[in-house]
Amino acid sequence: MNTRLTPQEREQLYSLIREKLELSGEECPEEIENSTMVRELPGVDSMKLFRLLGAIELGFQVNLGFEAIPQVETVEDIERLICESREQYAARAS
């Protein structure tokens, strides 16, 4: 059971967060980390969060569903949701 993303996948996740939440310029945190509170990032609103989760589904080929939205507080929560979705798919496939 793999409950962590690889370093490359983690960087992909951080890149999607910067892109979909439109984080750039001076107000963007220099470093996004697992403990970063997603909803407290500059300019985050429900539509940006929704677009982010959609991009994560496509980029990581997972199904998070609408129930993921209230579960996301930190970047680590997103990573956990990705890994849980992969585990559920693996369980159904076996």
PDB file of C-alpha atoms in Angstrom:
ATOM      1  CA  MET A   1       0.000   0.000   0.000  1.00  0.00           C
ATOM      2  CA  ASN A   2       1.612   3.243  -1.185  1.00  0.00           C
ATOM      3  CA  THR A   3       0.371   6.157   0.897  1.00  0.00           C
ATOM      4  CA  ARG A   4       2.888   8.732  -0.330  1.00  0.00           C
ATOM      5  CA  LEU A   5       3.562  10.455  -3.617  1.00  0.00           C
ATOM      6  CA  THR A   6       6.959  10.207  -5.250  1.00  0.00           C
ATOM      7  CA  PRO A   7       9.065  13.389  -5.198  1.00  0.00           C
ATOM      8  CA  GLN A   8       8.224  13.928  -8.886  1.00  0.00           C
ATOM      9  CA  GLU A   9       4.504  13.500  -8.231  1.00  0.00           C
ATOM     10  CA  ARG A  10       4.692  15.861  -5.268  1.00  0.00           C
ATOM     11  CA  GLU A  11       6.333  18.521  -7.446  1.00  0.00           C
ATOM     12  CA  GLN A  12       3.608  17.933 -10.062  1.00  0.00           C
ATOM     13  CA  LEU A  13       0.996  18.482  -7.345  1.00  0.00           C
ATOM     14  CA  TYR A  14       2.670  21.689  -6.143  1.00  0.00           C
ATOM     15  CA  SER A  15       2.843  22.925  -9.743  1.00  0.00           C
ATOM     16  CA  LEU A  16      -0.876  22.257 -10.262  1.00  0.00           C
ATOM     17  CA  ILE A  17      -1.653  24.107  -7.040  1.00  0.00           C
ATOM     18  CA  ARG A  18       0.339  27.161  -8.165  1.00  0.00           C
ATOM     19  CA  GLU A  19      -1.255  27.089 -11.626  1.00  0.00           C
ATOM     20  CA  LYS A  20      -4.906  26.416 -10.778  1.00  0.00           C
ATOM     21  CA  LEU A  21      -5.008  28.683  -7.728  1.00  0.00           C
ATOM     22  CA  GLU A  22      -3.249  31.360  -9.796  1.00  0.00           C
ATOM     23  CA  LEU A  23      -0.461  31.808  -7.273  1.00  0.00           C
ATOM     24  CA  SER A  24       2.217  34.081  -8.591  1.00  0.00           C
ATOM     25  CA  GLY A  25       3.969  37.264  -7.710  1.00  0.00           C
ATOM     26  CA  GLU A  26       4.725  38.666  -4.289  1.00  0.00           C
ATOM     27  CA  GLU A  27       1.679  37.242  -2.528  1.00  0.00           C
ATOM     28  CA  CYS A  28       2.562  33.665  -3.490  1.00  0.00           C
ATOM     29  CA  PRO A  29       4.318  31.685  -0.777  1.00  0.00           C
ATOM     30  CA  GLU A  30       7.875  30.898  -1.774  1.00  0.00           C
ATOM     31  CA  GLU A  31       7.468  27.247  -0.960  1.00  0.00           C
ATOM     32  CA  ILE A  32       4.364  25.105  -0.951  1.00  0.00           C
ATOM     33  CA  GLU A  33       4.660  22.283   1.569  1.00  0.00           C
ATOM     34  CA  ASN A  34       2.468  19.447   2.822  1.00  0.00           C
ATOM     35  CA  SER A  35       1.444  21.565   5.824  1.00  0.00           C
ATOM     36  CA  THR A  36       0.354  24.518   3.655  1.00  0.00           C
ATOM     37  CA  MET A  37      -3.276  25.419   4.364  1.00  0.00           C
ATOM     38  CA  VAL A  38      -4.855  25.427   0.894  1.00  0.00           C
ATOM     39  CA  ARG A  39      -7.875  27.575   1.746  1.00  0.00           C
ATOM     40  CA  GLU A  40      -5.625  30.228   3.314  1.00  0.00           C
ATOM     41  CA  LEU A  41      -3.545  30.762   0.165  1.00  0.00           C
ATOM     42  CA  PRO A  42      -4.005  34.199  -1.451  1.00  0.00           C
ATOM     43  CA  GLY A  43      -7.094  34.520  -3.646  1.00  0.00           C
ATOM     44  CA  VAL A  44      -8.413  30.995  -3.113  1.00  0.00           C
ATOM     45  CA  ASP A  45     -12.138  30.610  -3.604  1.00  0.00           C
ATOM     46  CA  SER A  46     -14.451  27.640  -4.086  1.00  0.00           C
ATOM     47  CA  MET A  47     -14.278  27.754  -7.897  1.00  0.00           C
ATOM     48  CA  LYS A  48     -10.475  27.758  -7.930  1.00  0.00           C
ATOM     49  CA  LEU A  49     -10.463  24.850  -5.492  1.00  0.00           C
ATOM     50  CA  PHE A  50     -12.943  22.985  -7.691  1.00  0.00           C
ATOM     51  CA  ARG A  51     -10.751  23.581 -10.784  1.00  0.00           C
ATOM     52  CA  LEU A  52      -7.697  22.432  -8.841  1.00  0.00           C
ATOM     53  CA  LEU A  53      -9.335  19.150  -7.838  1.00  0.00           C
ATOM     54  CA  GLY A  54     -10.471  18.586 -11.439  1.00  0.00           C
ATOM     55  CA  ALA A  55      -6.924  19.151 -12.685  1.00  0.00           C
ATOM     56  CA  ILE A  56      -5.602  16.758 -10.038  1.00  0.00           C
ATOM     57  CA  GLU A  57      -8.059  14.095 -11.186  1.00  0.00           C
ATOM     58  CA  LEU A  58      -6.831  14.459 -14.766  1.00  0.00           C
ATOM     59  CA  GLY A  59      -3.156  14.818 -13.930  1.00  0.00           C
ATOM     60  CA  PHE A  60      -3.005  11.899 -11.513  1.00  0.00           C
ATOM     61  CA  GLN A  61      -5.720   9.788 -13.181  1.00  0.00           C
ATOM     62  CA  VAL A  62      -7.750   9.448  -9.995  1.00  0.00           C
ATOM     63  CA  ASN A  63     -11.386   9.992  -9.060  1.00  0.00           C
ATOM     64  CA  LEU A  64     -11.745  12.301  -6.068  1.00  0.00           C
ATOM     65  CA  GLY A  65     -15.420  13.183  -6.395  1.00  0.00           C
ATOM     66  CA  PHE A  66     -17.298  16.114  -4.931  1.00  0.00           C
ATOM     67  CA  GLU A  67     -16.927  14.734  -1.417  1.00  0.00           C
ATOM     68  CA  ALA A  68     -13.219  15.626  -1.598  1.00  0.00           C
ATOM     69  CA  ILE A  69     -13.904  19.371  -1.513  1.00  0.00           C
ATOM     70  CA  PRO A  70     -14.722  19.685   2.219  1.00  0.00           C
ATOM     71  CA  GLN A  71     -11.903  17.259   3.091  1.00  0.00           C
ATOM     72  CA  VAL A  72      -9.191  19.534   1.695  1.00  0.00           C
ATOM     73  CA  GLU A  73      -7.547  21.715   4.294  1.00  0.00           C
ATOM     74  CA  THR A  74      -3.834  21.114   3.717  1.00  0.00           C
ATOM     75  CA  VAL A  75      -1.737  19.991   0.774  1.00  0.00           C
ATOM     76  CA  GLU A  76      -1.200  16.760   2.695  1.00  0.00           C
ATOM     77  CA  ASP A  77      -4.975  16.181   2.591  1.00  0.00           C
ATOM     78  CA  ILE A  78      -4.844  16.338  -1.209  1.00  0.00           C
ATOM     79  CA  GLU A  79      -1.964  13.859  -1.265  1.00  0.00           C
ATOM     80  CA  ARG A  80      -3.918  11.527   1.024  1.00  0.00           C
ATOM     81  CA  LEU A  81      -6.985  11.725  -1.230  1.00  0.00           C
ATOM     82  CA  ILE A  82      -4.885  10.870  -4.290  1.00  0.00           C
ATOM     83  CA  CYS A  83      -3.365   7.836  -2.547  1.00  0.00           C
ATOM     84  CA  GLU A  84      -6.765   6.676  -1.213  1.00  0.00           C
ATOM     85  CA  SER A  85      -8.254   6.884  -4.698  1.00  0.00           C
ATOM     86  CA  ARG A  86      -5.389   4.810  -6.092  1.00  0.00           C
ATOM     87  CA  GLU A  87      -5.847   2.221  -3.345  1.00  0.00           C
ATOM     88  CA  GLN A  88      -9.579   1.973  -4.026  1.00  0.00           C
ATOM     89  CA  TYR A  89      -8.915   1.482  -7.737  1.00  0.00           C
ATOM     90  CA  ALA A  90      -6.297  -1.193  -7.022  1.00  0.00           C
ATOM     91  CA  ALA A  91      -8.701  -3.010  -4.697  1.00  0.00           C
ATOM     92  CA  ARG A  92     -11.435  -3.016  -7.348  1.00  0.00           C
ATOM     93  CA  ALA A  93      -9.009  -4.146 -10.049  1.00  0.00           C
ATOM     94  CA  SER A  94      -7.726  -7.139  -8.071  1.00  0.00           C
TER      95      SER A  94
END
